[in-house]
Amino acid sequence: MAELLIPPAQQLIDGEWAPARDKGELPVTDPATGQTIQAVARAGRADVDDAVAAARRAFPGWAATSPSERGALLRRWAELIGRHVEELAAHEARDVGKPLSGGRMNGYIAQSIVDYFAGAADKLTGVTLPTRSPGYLGYTVQEPYGVCAVVIPWNVPSVLTAANVAPALAAGNTVVLKPSEVAPLAPLALAELARRAGFPPGVLNVLTGEGAEAGAALTSHPGVNHISFVGSTTTGRAIMRAAAENLVPVKLELGGKSPNVLFADADMDVAIPAIVGSITENAGQNCYAGSRLLVEASVKDEVVERIAAAMRAVRLGPWDADLDMGPLISAAQYRRVLGFLEEAPRQGARLVTGGGPAREWARERAGGRPDGWFVEPTVFDDVDPGSRLYREEVFGPVLAVQAFSGTAQAVEMMNDTDFGLLACVWTNDVSRALRLAGEVRSGQVSVNQFADAGVIGFPFNMQKDSGFSRGGGHGAMREYTQEKAVAIRLLDR
């Protein structure tokens, strides 16, 4: 089995690894040490033109390929991901800074997503419509858009690559993928596996470059027929403005400020570890991170004490130490999170645990090595609903706690946010759980678990400022197709 190596300072265009046209390069850095892992190509507008042109040339043949054959190639890709999951895990874990086990989990999730759409490729159907007389026939077909631009962030690159690229390819589109310049290694590794699986040249192209340069050129390119973006709400708005110039449809998967809503009757031994994991997994750098904890007032003191103890027990270290939590992704993110930590007490929040840098802590727990962007797992209680900590996405291991009394106030507080990504309800009262699931304005609801564990084809839906997307779920292929309606009058012959 060939080793999964990524050619330095190159990107995948038209089935071949190639440097940037101007030979530009970008360093990829280990956030636990600040050391360069390797260089990747710095794509510019000329590279974007090349990738889009390759995708346009490949589209007619790929769209005409039997859906069963497209599914077979996707299944071969999924098999290769499974064979190389340890190498893929190392690429993602080191690049992002997460523990190796987190990279491994995301590799397996990526494999399952690709395999899911391999099975779905030949099951995308239209509908037959009723007519007013037997002399007419009406039906619809789902057709691919053409060239799909996919722009993803750095936090879970393997999962996001699979969740956006696999349904697009299964539906018959070709793809130009632009991963974050901060963490491009796992997407490049996945693209190499797709190349080995036998996808025709130009069907999947990967550009590595900065968002303001390559990303902006790609999302405003007149040769792109559909845009899928995962990232910040601010950038999502900018992409929608760019897409409007070309009248290109857009799907957006943006930020979140997800609440864990904990009632007094919940199983605390199940809930508390999950709540801590929801804000420390990937150092809180997830759009769905459980960054708000709403606790029934009668148990708040006990819960906060137990949460704080669990946060203090979280072990920090570099990716290969494979502990509980790694560093933040970059110096810029480190400064941003520390800014929230410094500001929160001034806005009335009470610091319970954490609250600052954690380099020394991480260094002690990992044999003296880490010198990167580590931050302590942090809990603030009595957070003001008008504060930035309560309302804005921190993207760090920082938990904001508030108390509520009664179901009606819980619903009101759950919905008191501009975002609408995920809400988690912890209770043993099924009627209460169903009421909250119905009344919360959120694309996803979990009860007595965090996120969607155990559900196959669960859509990563969202509402409000979190965007609009089905995010790799059972209906995702339809987001990458356009419906054509056909009406036929049957002539007498």
Coordinates of C-alpha atoms in Angstrom, one line a residue:
M1 CA 0.0 0.0 0.0
A2 CA 1.5 3.3 -1.2
E3 CA 2.3 5.8 1.5
L4 CA -0.1 8.8 1.7
L5 CA 2.4 11.6 1.0
I6 CA 1.4 15.1 -0.1
P7 CA 3.8 16.6 -2.7
P8 CA 5.3 19.8 -1.1
A9 CA 4.2 23.2 -2.6
Q10 CA 1.8 21.6 -5.0
Q11 CA -2.0 21.4 -5.6
L12 CA -4.2 19.1 -7.6
I13 CA -5.5 20.5 -10.9
D14 CA -6.8 18.4 -13.8
G15 CA -5.7 15.2 -12.1
E16 CA -2.0 16.2 -11.7
W17 CA 0.0 17.7 -8.9
A18 CA 1.4 21.1 -9.9
P19 CA 2.9 24.2 -8.3
A20 CA 1.3 27.5 -8.4
R21 CA 1.7 29.3 -11.7
D22 CA 3.9 31.9 -10.0
K23 CA 5.7 29.3 -7.8
G24 CA 4.3 30.9 -4.7
E25 CA 4.2 28.9 -1.5
L26 CA 2.6 29.1 1.9
P27 CA 3.9 27.5 5.1
V28 CA 1.7 25.1 7.0
T29 CA 2.4 25.3 10.8
D30 CA 2.0 23.0 13.7
P31 CA 0.0 25.1 16.2
A32 CA 1.4 23.2 19.2
T33 CA 5.0 24.2 18.4
G34 CA 4.9 27.0 15.8
Q35 CA 7.2 24.9 13.5
T36 CA 6.5 24.6 9.8
I37 CA 5.2 21.1 8.8
Q38 CA 5.6 21.7 5.0
A39 CA 4.8 24.2 2.3
V40 CA 1.8 24.2 0.0
A41 CA 1.2 26.1 -3.2
R42 CA -0.1 29.6 -2.9
A43 CA -2.8 29.7 -5.6
G44 CA -3.6 32.9 -7.4
R45 CA -6.2 34.0 -9.9
A46 CA -4.4 32.1 -12.8
D47 CA -4.5 28.9 -10.8
V48 CA -8.2 29.4 -10.1
D49 CA -8.8 29.9 -13.8
D50 CA -6.9 26.6 -14.5
A51 CA -8.9 24.7 -12.0
V52 CA -12.3 26.0 -13.1
A53 CA -11.4 25.3 -16.7
A54 CA -10.4 21.7 -15.9
A55 CA -13.6 21.2 -14.0
R56 CA -15.7 22.6 -16.9
R57 CA -13.9 20.3 -19.4
A58 CA -14.6 17.3 -17.2
F59 CA -18.2 18.1 -16.4
P60 CA -20.0 16.8 -19.6
G61 CA -18.4 13.4 -19.4
W62 CA -18.8 13.1 -15.6
A63 CA -22.5 14.2 -15.7
A64 CA -23.1 11.6 -18.5
T65 CA -21.4 8.8 -16.5
S66 CA -23.8 6.3 -15.1
P67 CA -24.8 7.1 -11.5
S68 CA -23.9 3.5 -10.6
E69 CA -20.4 4.0 -11.9
R70 CA -20.1 7.3 -10.1
G71 CA -21.2 5.5 -6.9
A72 CA -18.6 2.7 -7.5
L73 CA -15.8 5.3 -7.7
L74 CA -17.0 7.0 -4.5
R75 CA -17.1 3.6 -2.8
R76 CA -13.5 2.9 -4.0
W77 CA -12.6 6.3 -2.5
A78 CA -14.2 5.4 0.8
E79 CA -12.3 2.1 0.8
L80 CA -9.0 3.9 0.3
I81 CA -9.8 6.4 3.1
G82 CA -10.4 3.4 5.4
R83 CA -7.1 1.9 4.5
H84 CA -5.2 5.1 5.0
V85 CA -7.1 6.4 8.0
E86 CA -4.1 6.5 10.3
E87 CA -2.1 8.6 7.9
L88 CA -5.1 10.8 7.2
A89 CA -5.6 11.2 11.0
A90 CA -2.0 12.3 11.5
H91 CA -2.2 14.9 8.7
E92 CA -5.4 16.5 10.2
A93 CA -4.3 16.2 13.9
R94 CA -0.9 17.8 13.4
D95 CA -2.2 20.4 11.0
V96 CA -5.2 21.5 13.2
G97 CA -3.6 20.8 16.6
K98 CA -6.2 18.3 17.8
P99 CA -5.4 15.0 19.5
L100 CA -4.6 12.1 17.2
S101 CA -7.7 10.3 18.3
G102 CA -9.8 13.3 17.1
G103 CA -8.1 13.1 13.7
R104 CA -8.8 9.4 13.5
M105 CA -12.5 9.9 14.4
N106 CA -12.8 12.5 11.7
G107 CA -11.1 10.2 9.2
Y108 CA -13.7 7.5 9.9
I109 CA -16.5 10.0 9.7
A110 CA -15.3 11.2 6.3
Q111 CA -15.1 7.6 5.1
S112 CA -18.7 6.9 6.3
I113 CA -19.9 10.1 4.5
V114 CA -18.3 9.2 1.2
D115 CA -19.6 5.6 1.5
Y116 CA -23.1 6.9 2.2
F117 CA -23.2 9.0 -1.0
A118 CA -21.7 6.1 -2.9
G119 CA -24.8 4.3 -2.1
A120 CA -27.0 7.3 -2.8
A121 CA -25.6 8.1 -6.2
D122 CA -28.0 6.0 -8.2
K123 CA -31.0 6.8 -6.0
L124 CA -31.5 10.5 -6.9
T125 CA -35.0 10.6 -8.5
G126 CA -37.5 13.1 -9.7
V127 CA -41.3 12.7 -9.5
T128 CA -44.1 11.8 -11.8
L129 CA -46.9 14.4 -11.7
P130 CA -50.6 13.9 -12.1
T131 CA -52.3 15.3 -15.2
R132 CA -55.8 16.6 -16.0
S133 CA -56.3 14.0 -18.7
P134 CA -54.7 10.8 -19.8
G135 CA -53.2 12.4 -22.9
Y136 CA -50.5 14.3 -20.9
L137 CA -47.5 13.2 -19.0
G138 CA -45.5 15.3 -16.5
Y139 CA -42.4 14.5 -14.6
T140 CA -39.3 16.1 -13.1
V141 CA -35.6 15.2 -13.2
Q142 CA -32.7 16.3 -11.0
E143 CA -29.7 17.6 -12.9
P144 CA -26.3 18.6 -11.7
Y145 CA -25.4 22.3 -11.8
G146 CA -22.0 22.0 -13.3
V147 CA -18.8 23.3 -11.6
C148 CA -19.2 23.5 -7.8
A149 CA -16.9 25.7 -5.8
V150 CA -16.4 24.3 -2.3
V151 CA -14.7 26.5 0.3
I152 CA -14.1 25.0 3.8
P153 CA -12.5 26.2 7.0
W154 CA -9.7 24.6 9.0
N155 CA -11.4 23.0 12.1
V156 CA -12.7 19.6 10.8
P157 CA -11.2 19.5 7.2
S158 CA -11.7 15.8 6.5
V159 CA -15.3 15.8 7.5
L160 CA -16.1 19.0 5.7
T161 CA -14.4 17.8 2.5
A162 CA -16.4 14.6 2.5
A163 CA -19.7 16.3 3.4
N164 CA -19.5 18.8 0.6
V165 CA -17.5 17.0 -2.1
A166 CA -19.1 13.6 -2.0
P167 CA -22.7 14.6 -2.6
A168 CA -21.6 17.1 -5.3
L169 CA -19.7 14.4 -7.2
A170 CA -22.4 11.8 -6.6
A171 CA -25.0 14.1 -8.2
G172 CA -22.8 14.5 -11.3
N173 CA -21.1 17.8 -10.7
T174 CA -17.4 18.5 -10.9
V175 CA -15.7 20.3 -8.0
V176 CA -13.0 22.9 -7.2
L177 CA -12.2 22.7 -3.5
K178 CA -10.5 25.5 -1.7
P179 CA -9.5 24.4 1.9
S180 CA -8.2 26.8 4.5
E181 CA -4.6 27.8 4.0
V182 CA -4.2 27.2 7.7
A183 CA -5.0 23.5 7.5
P184 CA -5.0 22.2 3.9
L185 CA -3.1 18.9 4.5
A186 CA -6.1 16.5 5.1
P187 CA -8.1 17.8 2.1
L188 CA -5.0 17.3 -0.1
A189 CA -4.5 13.8 1.3
L190 CA -8.2 13.0 0.5
A191 CA -7.8 14.4 -3.0
E192 CA -4.8 12.1 -3.6
L193 CA -6.9 9.2 -2.5
A194 CA -9.6 10.2 -4.9
R195 CA -7.0 10.4 -7.6
R196 CA -5.9 6.8 -6.8
A197 CA -9.5 5.7 -6.7
G198 CA -9.7 6.5 -10.4
F199 CA -11.8 9.7 -10.7
P200 CA -11.3 11.2 -14.1
P201 CA -8.9 14.3 -14.4
G202 CA -10.7 17.5 -13.6
V203 CA -13.6 16.0 -11.7
L204 CA -12.0 17.0 -8.3
N205 CA -9.5 19.9 -8.2
V206 CA -8.0 21.3 -5.0
L207 CA -6.5 24.8 -4.7
T208 CA -4.4 25.9 -1.8
G209 CA -4.2 29.6 -1.2
E210 CA -5.4 32.4 0.9
G211 CA -9.0 33.2 1.3
A212 CA -8.7 36.9 0.2
E213 CA -6.9 35.8 -2.9
A214 CA -7.8 32.3 -4.1
G215 CA -11.0 32.0 -2.2
A216 CA -12.4 35.4 -3.5
A217 CA -11.3 34.6 -7.1
L218 CA -13.0 31.2 -6.9
T219 CA -16.3 32.4 -5.5
S220 CA -16.6 35.3 -7.9
H221 CA -15.5 33.2 -11.0
P222 CA -18.0 33.4 -13.9
G223 CA -17.2 29.7 -14.7
V224 CA -18.6 28.5 -11.3
N225 CA -22.2 27.3 -11.3
H226 CA -22.8 26.7 -7.5
I227 CA -21.0 27.7 -4.3
S228 CA -20.8 25.9 -1.0
F229 CA -19.2 27.8 1.8
V230 CA -18.5 26.7 5.4
G231 CA -17.1 29.4 7.7
S232 CA -17.9 32.7 9.4
T233 CA -21.1 34.5 9.1
T234 CA -19.2 37.7 8.0
T235 CA -17.4 35.9 5.1
G236 CA -20.7 34.1 4.2
R237 CA -22.4 37.4 3.6
A238 CA -19.4 38.5 1.4
I239 CA -19.7 35.4 -0.6
M240 CA -23.4 35.9 -1.1
R241 CA -22.7 39.4 -2.4
A242 CA -20.1 38.0 -4.9
A243 CA -22.4 35.2 -6.0
A244 CA -25.2 37.7 -6.7
E245 CA -23.1 39.2 -9.5
N246 CA -23.1 35.9 -11.4
L247 CA -26.6 34.8 -10.1
V248 CA -25.0 31.7 -8.7
P249 CA -26.9 29.6 -6.0
V250 CA -25.1 29.4 -2.7
K251 CA -25.4 27.1 0.4
L252 CA -23.9 28.5 3.6
E253 CA -22.9 26.7 6.8
L254 CA -21.9 29.4 9.2
G255 CA -21.4 30.1 12.9
G256 CA -23.2 29.0 16.0
K257 CA -23.7 29.7 19.7
S258 CA -25.3 26.4 20.7
P259 CA -26.9 25.9 24.1
N260 CA -26.9 22.8 26.3
V261 CA -30.1 23.1 28.3
L262 CA -29.8 21.1 31.5
F263 CA -32.9 20.4 33.7
A264 CA -32.8 19.2 37.3
D265 CA -34.2 15.8 36.4
A266 CA -31.4 15.0 33.9
D267 CA -28.9 12.2 34.4
M268 CA -26.0 14.3 35.5
D269 CA -23.4 11.5 35.1
V270 CA -24.3 11.3 31.4
A271 CA -24.8 15.0 30.8
I272 CA -21.8 16.7 32.5
P273 CA -19.1 14.7 30.6
A274 CA -20.9 15.4 27.3
I275 CA -21.3 19.1 28.1
V276 CA -17.6 19.4 28.9
G277 CA -16.7 17.5 25.7
S278 CA -18.9 19.7 23.7
I279 CA -16.8 22.8 24.5
T280 CA -13.3 21.2 24.7
E281 CA -13.4 19.0 21.7
N282 CA -11.0 20.5 19.2
A283 CA -10.4 23.2 21.8
G284 CA -14.0 24.6 21.2
Q285 CA -13.2 25.3 17.6
N286 CA -16.4 23.9 16.2
C287 CA -19.4 25.9 14.8
Y288 CA -21.7 23.6 16.8
A289 CA -19.7 23.8 20.1
G290 CA -21.8 23.8 23.2
S291 CA -20.7 27.3 24.2
R292 CA -23.8 28.2 26.3
L293 CA -24.9 26.2 29.3
L294 CA -28.4 27.0 30.6
V295 CA -29.0 25.3 33.9
E296 CA -32.2 25.0 36.0
A297 CA -31.6 27.2 38.9
S298 CA -32.3 24.6 41.6
V299 CA -29.2 22.6 40.5
K300 CA -26.9 25.3 39.1
D301 CA -24.4 25.5 41.9
E302 CA -23.9 21.8 41.9
V303 CA -23.6 21.6 38.2
V304 CA -21.2 24.5 37.9
E305 CA -18.9 22.9 40.5
R306 CA -18.9 19.6 38.7
I307 CA -18.4 21.2 35.3
A308 CA -15.4 23.2 36.7
A309 CA -13.8 20.1 38.2
A310 CA -14.2 18.3 34.9
M311 CA -12.7 21.2 33.0
R312 CA -9.7 21.4 35.3
A313 CA -9.1 17.7 34.6
V314 CA -8.8 18.1 30.9
R315 CA -5.3 17.2 29.7
L316 CA -3.6 19.5 27.2
G317 CA -0.9 18.6 24.8
P318 CA 0.3 18.3 21.2
W319 CA -1.4 16.1 18.6
D320 CA 0.9 13.1 19.0
A321 CA 0.6 13.0 22.8
D322 CA -3.1 12.2 22.1
L323 CA -4.5 13.7 25.3
D324 CA -7.8 15.5 25.7
M325 CA -7.3 18.9 24.0
G326 CA -4.8 20.6 21.8
P327 CA -4.0 24.2 21.1
L328 CA -5.9 26.8 19.2
I329 CA -5.2 26.9 15.5
S330 CA -3.1 30.1 15.2
A331 CA -1.7 33.2 16.9
A332 CA -4.6 35.2 15.6
Q333 CA -7.2 32.8 17.1
Y334 CA -5.2 32.8 20.3
R335 CA -5.3 36.6 20.6
R336 CA -9.0 36.6 19.8
V337 CA -9.9 34.1 22.5
L338 CA -7.7 35.8 25.1
G339 CA -9.5 39.0 24.3
F340 CA -12.9 37.4 25.3
L341 CA -11.3 36.1 28.5
E342 CA -10.0 39.5 29.4
E343 CA -13.2 41.3 28.6
A344 CA -15.8 38.9 30.2
P345 CA -15.1 39.9 33.9
R346 CA -15.4 43.6 33.0
Q347 CA -18.9 42.8 31.6
G348 CA -20.0 41.2 34.9
A349 CA -19.2 37.5 34.3
R350 CA -17.8 35.5 37.3
L351 CA -14.7 33.4 36.4
V352 CA -15.1 29.9 37.8
T353 CA -12.0 28.2 36.3
G354 CA -9.4 28.8 33.7
G355 CA -9.4 32.2 32.1
G356 CA -6.0 32.5 30.5
P357 CA -3.1 31.0 28.5
A358 CA -2.1 27.4 29.3
R359 CA 1.3 27.0 27.7
E360 CA 3.1 26.2 31.0
W361 CA 0.3 23.8 31.9
A362 CA 0.5 22.0 28.6
R363 CA 4.3 21.9 28.7
E364 CA 4.3 20.2 32.1
R365 CA 1.8 17.6 30.9
A366 CA 3.5 16.7 27.6
G367 CA 7.2 16.3 28.6
G368 CA 8.2 19.9 28.1
R369 CA 7.4 20.2 24.4
P370 CA 4.4 22.5 23.7
D371 CA 5.1 26.1 23.1
G372 CA 2.0 26.8 21.0
W373 CA -1.4 28.5 21.3
F374 CA -2.8 26.7 24.3
V375 CA -5.7 28.2 26.4
E376 CA -7.1 26.9 29.6
P377 CA -10.6 25.3 29.5
T378 CA -12.6 28.1 31.0
V379 CA -16.0 28.5 32.7
F380 CA -17.7 31.8 33.3
D381 CA -20.9 31.9 35.5
D382 CA -23.6 34.6 35.6
V383 CA -22.9 35.8 32.1
D384 CA -24.8 38.9 31.1
P385 CA -27.1 38.1 28.1
G386 CA -26.0 41.3 26.4
S387 CA -22.3 40.6 26.7
R388 CA -20.1 39.6 23.7
L389 CA -19.2 36.3 25.5
Y390 CA -22.9 35.4 25.5
R391 CA -23.8 36.6 22.0
E392 CA -20.7 36.0 19.9
E393 CA -19.0 32.9 18.7
V394 CA -15.7 32.6 20.6
F395 CA -14.3 29.5 18.9
G396 CA -12.4 28.5 21.9
P397 CA -12.8 26.3 25.1
V398 CA -14.9 28.9 26.9
L399 CA -18.3 28.1 28.5
A400 CA -20.9 30.7 29.4
V401 CA -23.3 29.7 32.1
Q402 CA -26.8 31.1 33.0
A403 CA -29.6 29.9 35.2
F404 CA -33.3 29.5 34.2
S405 CA -36.5 28.7 36.1
G406 CA -39.1 26.6 34.2
T407 CA -39.6 25.4 30.7
A408 CA -41.0 28.7 29.3
Q409 CA -37.9 30.6 30.4
A410 CA -35.6 27.9 29.0
V411 CA -37.2 28.2 25.6
E412 CA -36.9 32.0 25.7
M413 CA -33.2 31.8 26.6
M414 CA -32.5 29.1 24.0
N415 CA -33.9 31.3 21.3
D416 CA -32.1 34.5 22.6
T417 CA -29.4 34.3 20.0
D418 CA -28.8 35.3 16.4
F419 CA -27.6 31.8 15.6
G420 CA -29.7 28.7 15.0
L421 CA -27.4 25.7 14.6
L422 CA -27.8 23.1 17.4
A423 CA -29.7 22.9 20.7
C424 CA -29.2 20.1 23.2
V425 CA -31.8 19.3 25.8
W426 CA -31.0 17.2 28.9
T427 CA -34.1 15.9 30.7
N428 CA -35.9 12.7 31.6
D429 CA -39.3 14.2 30.8
V430 CA -40.2 13.2 27.2
S431 CA -43.0 15.7 27.0
R432 CA -40.7 18.6 28.0
A433 CA -38.1 17.4 25.5
L434 CA -40.6 17.3 22.6
R435 CA -42.0 20.7 23.5
L436 CA -38.5 22.3 23.5
A437 CA -37.6 20.5 20.3
G438 CA -40.6 22.0 18.7
E439 CA -40.2 25.5 20.0
V440 CA -36.5 26.1 19.6
R441 CA -35.4 27.9 16.5
S442 CA -32.5 25.7 15.5
G443 CA -31.7 23.5 12.6
Q444 CA -30.7 20.6 14.8
V445 CA -31.9 19.4 18.2
S446 CA -30.4 16.6 20.3
V447 CA -32.0 15.2 23.4
N448 CA -29.8 13.5 26.1
Q449 CA -26.8 13.6 23.8
F450 CA -24.6 16.1 22.1
A451 CA -25.0 16.4 18.4
D452 CA -26.2 13.5 16.2
A453 CA -24.4 10.4 17.4
G454 CA -26.0 7.2 16.1
V455 CA -28.2 8.6 13.4
I456 CA -27.3 7.7 9.8
G457 CA -27.9 10.5 7.2
F458 CA -28.6 13.1 9.9
P459 CA -28.6 16.5 8.1
F460 CA -26.4 19.3 9.4
N461 CA -29.2 21.8 9.2
M462 CA -29.2 25.4 10.4
Q463 CA -31.4 28.5 10.7
K464 CA -31.0 32.3 11.2
D465 CA -27.5 33.6 11.0
S466 CA -26.1 30.1 11.0
G467 CA -26.9 29.8 7.3
F468 CA -28.9 27.4 5.2
S469 CA -27.6 24.0 4.3
R470 CA -28.4 20.3 4.7
G471 CA -24.7 19.6 5.3
G472 CA -24.1 16.1 4.2
G473 CA -27.4 14.6 5.3
H474 CA -30.0 12.5 3.5
G475 CA -31.1 15.4 1.3
A476 CA -27.7 16.8 0.5
M477 CA -27.5 15.6 -3.1
R478 CA -30.5 17.7 -3.9
E479 CA -28.7 20.8 -2.9
Y480 CA -26.2 20.1 -5.7
T481 CA -28.9 19.6 -8.3
Q482 CA -31.5 21.7 -10.1
E483 CA -34.9 20.4 -10.9
K484 CA -36.1 20.3 -14.5
A485 CA -39.8 19.9 -15.2
V486 CA -41.0 18.1 -18.4
A487 CA -44.6 18.2 -19.8
I488 CA -45.5 16.0 -22.7
R489 CA -48.7 15.9 -24.8
L490 CA -49.2 12.4 -26.1
L491 CA -50.3 12.7 -29.8
D492 CA -52.7 10.2 -31.4
R493 CA -50.6 8.0 -33.8

